Amino acid sequence: EALLSARGTVVVQEGYALGNVGPISLQAIVVSEAGQQEPHLRGLRVDVVDATGRSDPASVSLIDMDEIARLSRALVSMVDLASAWKLVDKPYTEVHYTTKGDFVVGFSQRKQDQSAFISSGPAGAATTLADIQALTQLKDMVQTAQGLLQYK
């Protein structure tokens, strides 16, 4: 992240669009300093548009390559839990995962009603609510990024 905002440095950023989940867009990115052979940063850029009206209209999270595998495993776990619980009457229950860069993804369930949520930035930042299927879509895009970036 520091390289993206570096002063006095020519920064080259390649972006590979992965798609959208509602008002959320994902892009695999490769960032390097001009003239350098090896990229300094490979990761995921997630743009979240706030749907709650409580905060800034949009926020960006950058997720480093080393975090993508953990995020992928977390999403697989959440998709599995949501599937296992969909016909179970549960008290209010919330499951979430937070990256180092304050990207938060999760879902809540009350009785049999499930809802996904995704936010970017510090507490109270841009947040959007989505159908539980958004977790599966997000998982698929993160796994696509993982495969794409390992060869960049």
PDB file of C-alpha atoms in Angstrom:
ATOM      1  CA  GLU A   1       0.000   0.000   0.000  1.00  0.00           C
ATOM      2  CA  ALA A   2       2.871   2.351   0.738  1.00  0.00           C
ATOM      3  CA  LEU A   3       4.149   2.022  -2.831  1.00  0.00           C
ATOM      4  CA  LEU A   4       0.803   3.158  -4.253  1.00  0.00           C
ATOM      5  CA  SER A   5       1.067   6.472  -2.418  1.00  0.00           C
ATOM      6  CA  ALA A   6       4.853   6.883  -2.680  1.00  0.00           C
ATOM      7  CA  ARG A   7       6.059  10.349  -3.580  1.00  0.00           C
ATOM      8  CA  GLY A   8       8.963  10.818  -5.984  1.00  0.00           C
ATOM      9  CA  THR A   9       8.517   7.324  -7.444  1.00  0.00           C
ATOM     10  CA  VAL A  10       7.077   6.276 -10.796  1.00  0.00           C
ATOM     11  CA  VAL A  11       4.556   3.556  -9.954  1.00  0.00           C
ATOM     12  CA  VAL A  12       3.124   1.125 -12.495  1.00  0.00           C
ATOM     13  CA  GLN A  13      -0.193  -0.514 -11.574  1.00  0.00           C
ATOM     14  CA  GLU A  14      -1.821  -3.243 -13.663  1.00  0.00           C
ATOM     15  CA  GLY A  15      -5.459  -4.039 -12.927  1.00  0.00           C
ATOM     16  CA  TYR A  16      -7.399  -7.156 -13.884  1.00  0.00           C
ATOM     17  CA  ALA A  17     -11.142  -6.766 -13.412  1.00  0.00           C
ATOM     18  CA  LEU A  18     -12.705  -9.742 -11.651  1.00  0.00           C
ATOM     19  CA  GLY A  19     -16.289  -8.520 -11.575  1.00  0.00           C
ATOM     20  CA  ASN A  20     -18.914  -7.037  -9.314  1.00  0.00           C
ATOM     21  CA  VAL A  21     -21.049  -8.288  -6.465  1.00  0.00           C
ATOM     22  CA  GLY A  22     -23.776  -5.682  -6.284  1.00  0.00           C
ATOM     23  CA  PRO A  23     -22.081  -2.359  -5.462  1.00  0.00           C
ATOM     24  CA  ILE A  24     -18.737  -4.055  -4.772  1.00  0.00           C
ATOM     25  CA  SER A  25     -16.069  -4.352  -7.454  1.00  0.00           C
ATOM     26  CA  LEU A  26     -12.965  -6.527  -7.294  1.00  0.00           C
ATOM     27  CA  GLN A  27      -9.753  -6.177  -9.218  1.00  0.00           C
ATOM     28  CA  ALA A  28      -6.525  -8.173  -9.061  1.00  0.00           C
ATOM     29  CA  ILE A  29      -3.607  -5.723  -9.056  1.00  0.00           C
ATOM     30  CA  VAL A  30       0.111  -5.923  -9.702  1.00  0.00           C
ATOM     31  CA  VAL A  31       2.122  -2.878  -8.621  1.00  0.00           C
ATOM     32  CA  SER A  32       5.773  -2.198  -9.297  1.00  0.00           C
ATOM     33  CA  GLU A  33       8.226   0.626  -9.490  1.00  0.00           C
ATOM     34  CA  ALA A  34       8.981   1.678 -13.083  1.00  0.00           C
ATOM     35  CA  GLY A  35      12.085  -0.071 -14.387  1.00  0.00           C
ATOM     36  CA  GLN A  36      11.958  -2.869 -11.813  1.00  0.00           C
ATOM     37  CA  GLN A  37      11.500  -6.440 -13.032  1.00  0.00           C
ATOM     38  CA  GLU A  38       9.740  -7.855  -9.982  1.00  0.00           C
ATOM     39  CA  PRO A  39       6.413  -6.517  -8.729  1.00  0.00           C
ATOM     40  CA  HIS A  40       6.456  -5.026  -5.229  1.00  0.00           C
ATOM     41  CA  LEU A  41       2.815  -5.788  -4.596  1.00  0.00           C
ATOM     42  CA  ARG A  42       0.367  -8.351  -5.860  1.00  0.00           C
ATOM     43  CA  GLY A  43      -3.063  -8.340  -4.394  1.00  0.00           C
ATOM     44  CA  LEU A  44      -6.701  -7.490  -4.538  1.00  0.00           C
ATOM     45  CA  ARG A  45      -8.395  -4.103  -4.730  1.00  0.00           C
ATOM     46  CA  VAL A  46     -11.945  -4.073  -3.387  1.00  0.00           C
ATOM     47  CA  ASP A  47     -14.143  -1.019  -3.919  1.00  0.00           C
ATOM     48  CA  VAL A  48     -17.181  -0.928  -1.643  1.00  0.00           C
ATOM     49  CA  VAL A  49     -20.026   1.541  -2.164  1.00  0.00           C
ATOM     50  CA  ASP A  50     -21.871   2.288   1.061  1.00  0.00           C
ATOM     51  CA  ALA A  51     -25.505   1.201   1.024  1.00  0.00           C
ATOM     52  CA  THR A  52     -26.341   2.140   4.603  1.00  0.00           C
ATOM     53  CA  GLY A  53     -26.142   5.937   4.321  1.00  0.00           C
ATOM     54  CA  ARG A  54     -24.086   6.061   7.542  1.00  0.00           C
ATOM     55  CA  SER A  55     -20.632   6.839   6.149  1.00  0.00           C
ATOM     56  CA  ASP A  56     -18.581   7.917   3.172  1.00  0.00           C
ATOM     57  CA  PRO A  57     -20.174   6.829  -0.079  1.00  0.00           C
ATOM     58  CA  ALA A  58     -17.265   4.569  -1.047  1.00  0.00           C
ATOM     59  CA  SER A  59     -14.066   3.079   0.306  1.00  0.00           C
ATOM     60  CA  VAL A  60     -11.211   0.988  -1.065  1.00  0.00           C
ATOM     61  CA  SER A  61      -9.429  -1.933   0.581  1.00  0.00           C
ATOM     62  CA  LEU A  62      -6.154  -3.379  -0.648  1.00  0.00           C
ATOM     63  CA  ILE A  63      -5.478  -6.992   0.254  1.00  0.00           C
ATOM     64  CA  ASP A  64      -1.925  -8.287  -0.165  1.00  0.00           C
ATOM     65  CA  MET A  65      -1.234 -11.594  -1.883  1.00  0.00           C
ATOM     66  CA  ASP A  66      -0.272 -13.251   1.415  1.00  0.00           C
ATOM     67  CA  GLU A  67      -3.726 -12.451   2.812  1.00  0.00           C
ATOM     68  CA  ILE A  68      -5.712 -13.672  -0.182  1.00  0.00           C
ATOM     69  CA  ALA A  69      -5.336 -17.356   0.758  1.00  0.00           C
ATOM     70  CA  ARG A  70      -6.651 -16.668   4.290  1.00  0.00           C
ATOM     71  CA  LEU A  71      -9.541 -14.613   2.908  1.00  0.00           C
ATOM     72  CA  SER A  72     -10.358 -17.433   0.484  1.00  0.00           C
ATOM     73  CA  ARG A  73     -10.409 -20.022   3.296  1.00  0.00           C
ATOM     74  CA  ALA A  74     -12.572 -17.716   5.424  1.00  0.00           C
ATOM     75  CA  LEU A  75     -15.082 -17.303   2.591  1.00  0.00           C
ATOM     76  CA  VAL A  76     -15.214 -21.080   2.016  1.00  0.00           C
ATOM     77  CA  SER A  77     -15.901 -21.543   5.735  1.00  0.00           C
ATOM     78  CA  MET A  78     -18.665 -18.895   5.733  1.00  0.00           C
ATOM     79  CA  VAL A  79     -20.336 -20.356   2.642  1.00  0.00           C
ATOM     80  CA  ASP A  80     -20.285 -23.795   4.290  1.00  0.00           C
ATOM     81  CA  LEU A  81     -21.712 -22.449   7.564  1.00  0.00           C
ATOM     82  CA  ALA A  82     -24.451 -20.487   5.791  1.00  0.00           C
ATOM     83  CA  SER A  83     -25.418 -23.590   3.842  1.00  0.00           C
ATOM     84  CA  ALA A  84     -25.461 -25.794   6.951  1.00  0.00           C
ATOM     85  CA  TRP A  85     -27.516 -23.282   8.930  1.00  0.00           C
ATOM     86  CA  LYS A  86     -30.034 -22.174   6.292  1.00  0.00           C
ATOM     87  CA  LEU A  87     -32.833 -24.378   7.665  1.00  0.00           C
ATOM     88  CA  VAL A  88     -31.883 -23.974  11.330  1.00  0.00           C
ATOM     89  CA  ASP A  89     -33.699 -21.557  13.632  1.00  0.00           C
ATOM     90  CA  LYS A  90     -30.812 -19.706  15.260  1.00  0.00           C
ATOM     91  CA  PRO A  91     -30.743 -16.826  17.692  1.00  0.00           C
ATOM     92  CA  TYR A  92     -29.075 -13.740  16.203  1.00  0.00           C
ATOM     93  CA  THR A  93     -25.684 -15.046  15.078  1.00  0.00           C
ATOM     94  CA  GLU A  94     -22.945 -13.189  13.212  1.00  0.00           C
ATOM     95  CA  VAL A  95     -19.902 -14.616  11.439  1.00  0.00           C
ATOM     96  CA  HIS A  96     -17.221 -12.336   9.977  1.00  0.00           C
ATOM     97  CA  TYR A  97     -13.607 -12.091   8.836  1.00  0.00           C
ATOM     98  CA  THR A  98     -11.439  -8.949   8.848  1.00  0.00           C
ATOM     99  CA  THR A  99      -8.232  -8.414   6.870  1.00  0.00           C
ATOM    100  CA  LYS A 100      -5.258  -6.313   7.995  1.00  0.00           C
ATOM    101  CA  GLY A 101      -6.552  -3.477   5.802  1.00  0.00           C
ATOM    102  CA  ASP A 102      -9.994  -3.371   7.466  1.00  0.00           C
ATOM    103  CA  PHE A 103     -11.892  -5.218   4.751  1.00  0.00           C
ATOM    104  CA  VAL A 104     -14.716  -7.046   6.534  1.00  0.00           C
ATOM    105  CA  VAL A 105     -16.941  -9.736   5.073  1.00  0.00           C
ATOM    106  CA  GLY A 106     -19.498 -11.817   6.884  1.00  0.00           C
ATOM    107  CA  PHE A 107     -23.099 -12.757   7.394  1.00  0.00           C
ATOM    108  CA  SER A 108     -25.715 -12.674  10.060  1.00  0.00           C
ATOM    109  CA  GLN A 109     -28.611 -14.975  10.749  1.00  0.00           C
ATOM    110  CA  ARG A 110     -31.741 -14.549  12.836  1.00  0.00           C
ATOM    111  CA  LYS A 111     -33.961 -17.618  12.875  1.00  0.00           C
ATOM    112  CA  GLN A 112     -33.632 -18.753   9.222  1.00  0.00           C
ATOM    113  CA  ASP A 113     -33.071 -15.295   7.707  1.00  0.00           C
ATOM    114  CA  GLN A 114     -29.520 -14.811   6.455  1.00  0.00           C
ATOM    115  CA  SER A 115     -27.888 -11.643   5.146  1.00  0.00           C
ATOM    116  CA  ALA A 116     -24.325 -10.953   3.990  1.00  0.00           C
ATOM    117  CA  PHE A 117     -22.437  -7.743   4.774  1.00  0.00           C
ATOM    118  CA  ILE A 118     -19.238  -6.314   3.352  1.00  0.00           C
ATOM    119  CA  SER A 119     -17.376  -3.210   4.484  1.00  0.00           C
ATOM    120  CA  SER A 120     -14.174  -1.405   3.667  1.00  0.00           C
ATOM    121  CA  GLY A 121     -12.185   0.901   5.922  1.00  0.00           C
ATOM    122  CA  PRO A 122     -12.118   1.452   9.665  1.00  0.00           C
ATOM    123  CA  ALA A 123     -15.185   0.887  11.854  1.00  0.00           C
ATOM    124  CA  GLY A 124     -18.220   2.645  10.455  1.00  0.00           C
ATOM    125  CA  ALA A 125     -16.777   2.808   6.944  1.00  0.00           C
ATOM    126  CA  ALA A 126     -18.507   2.031   3.668  1.00  0.00           C
ATOM    127  CA  THR A 127     -20.786  -0.957   4.208  1.00  0.00           C
ATOM    128  CA  THR A 128     -23.159  -2.796   1.931  1.00  0.00           C
ATOM    129  CA  LEU A 129     -25.676  -5.528   2.644  1.00  0.00           C
ATOM    130  CA  ALA A 130     -26.296  -8.345   0.215  1.00  0.00           C
ATOM    131  CA  ASP A 131     -28.055 -11.622  -0.345  1.00  0.00           C
ATOM    132  CA  ILE A 132     -26.242 -14.576   1.183  1.00  0.00           C
ATOM    133  CA  GLN A 133     -25.297 -15.755  -2.344  1.00  0.00           C
ATOM    134  CA  ALA A 134     -22.910 -12.785  -2.516  1.00  0.00           C
ATOM    135  CA  LEU A 135     -20.516 -14.756  -0.312  1.00  0.00           C
ATOM    136  CA  THR A 136     -20.281 -17.497  -2.945  1.00  0.00           C
ATOM    137  CA  GLN A 137     -19.726 -14.953  -5.713  1.00  0.00           C
ATOM    138  CA  LEU A 138     -17.067 -13.179  -3.667  1.00  0.00           C
ATOM    139  CA  LYS A 139     -15.366 -16.494  -2.853  1.00  0.00           C
ATOM    140  CA  ASP A 140     -15.219 -17.407  -6.550  1.00  0.00           C
ATOM    141  CA  MET A 141     -13.692 -14.035  -7.484  1.00  0.00           C
ATOM    142  CA  VAL A 142     -11.097 -14.211  -4.697  1.00  0.00           C
ATOM    143  CA  GLN A 143     -10.096 -17.698  -5.839  1.00  0.00           C
ATOM    144  CA  THR A 144      -9.821 -16.434  -9.435  1.00  0.00           C
ATOM    145  CA  ALA A 145      -7.541 -13.617  -8.231  1.00  0.00           C
ATOM    146  CA  GLN A 146      -5.426 -16.113  -6.315  1.00  0.00           C
ATOM    147  CA  GLY A 147      -4.864 -18.192  -9.455  1.00  0.00           C
ATOM    148  CA  LEU A 148      -4.231 -15.177 -11.690  1.00  0.00           C
ATOM    149  CA  LEU A 149      -1.762 -13.469  -9.362  1.00  0.00           C
ATOM    150  CA  GLN A 150       0.426 -16.491  -8.687  1.00  0.00           C
ATOM    151  CA  TYR A 151       1.732 -16.211 -12.267  1.00  0.00           C
ATOM    152  CA  LYS A 152       2.270 -12.424 -12.304  1.00  0.00           C
TER     153      LYS A 152
END
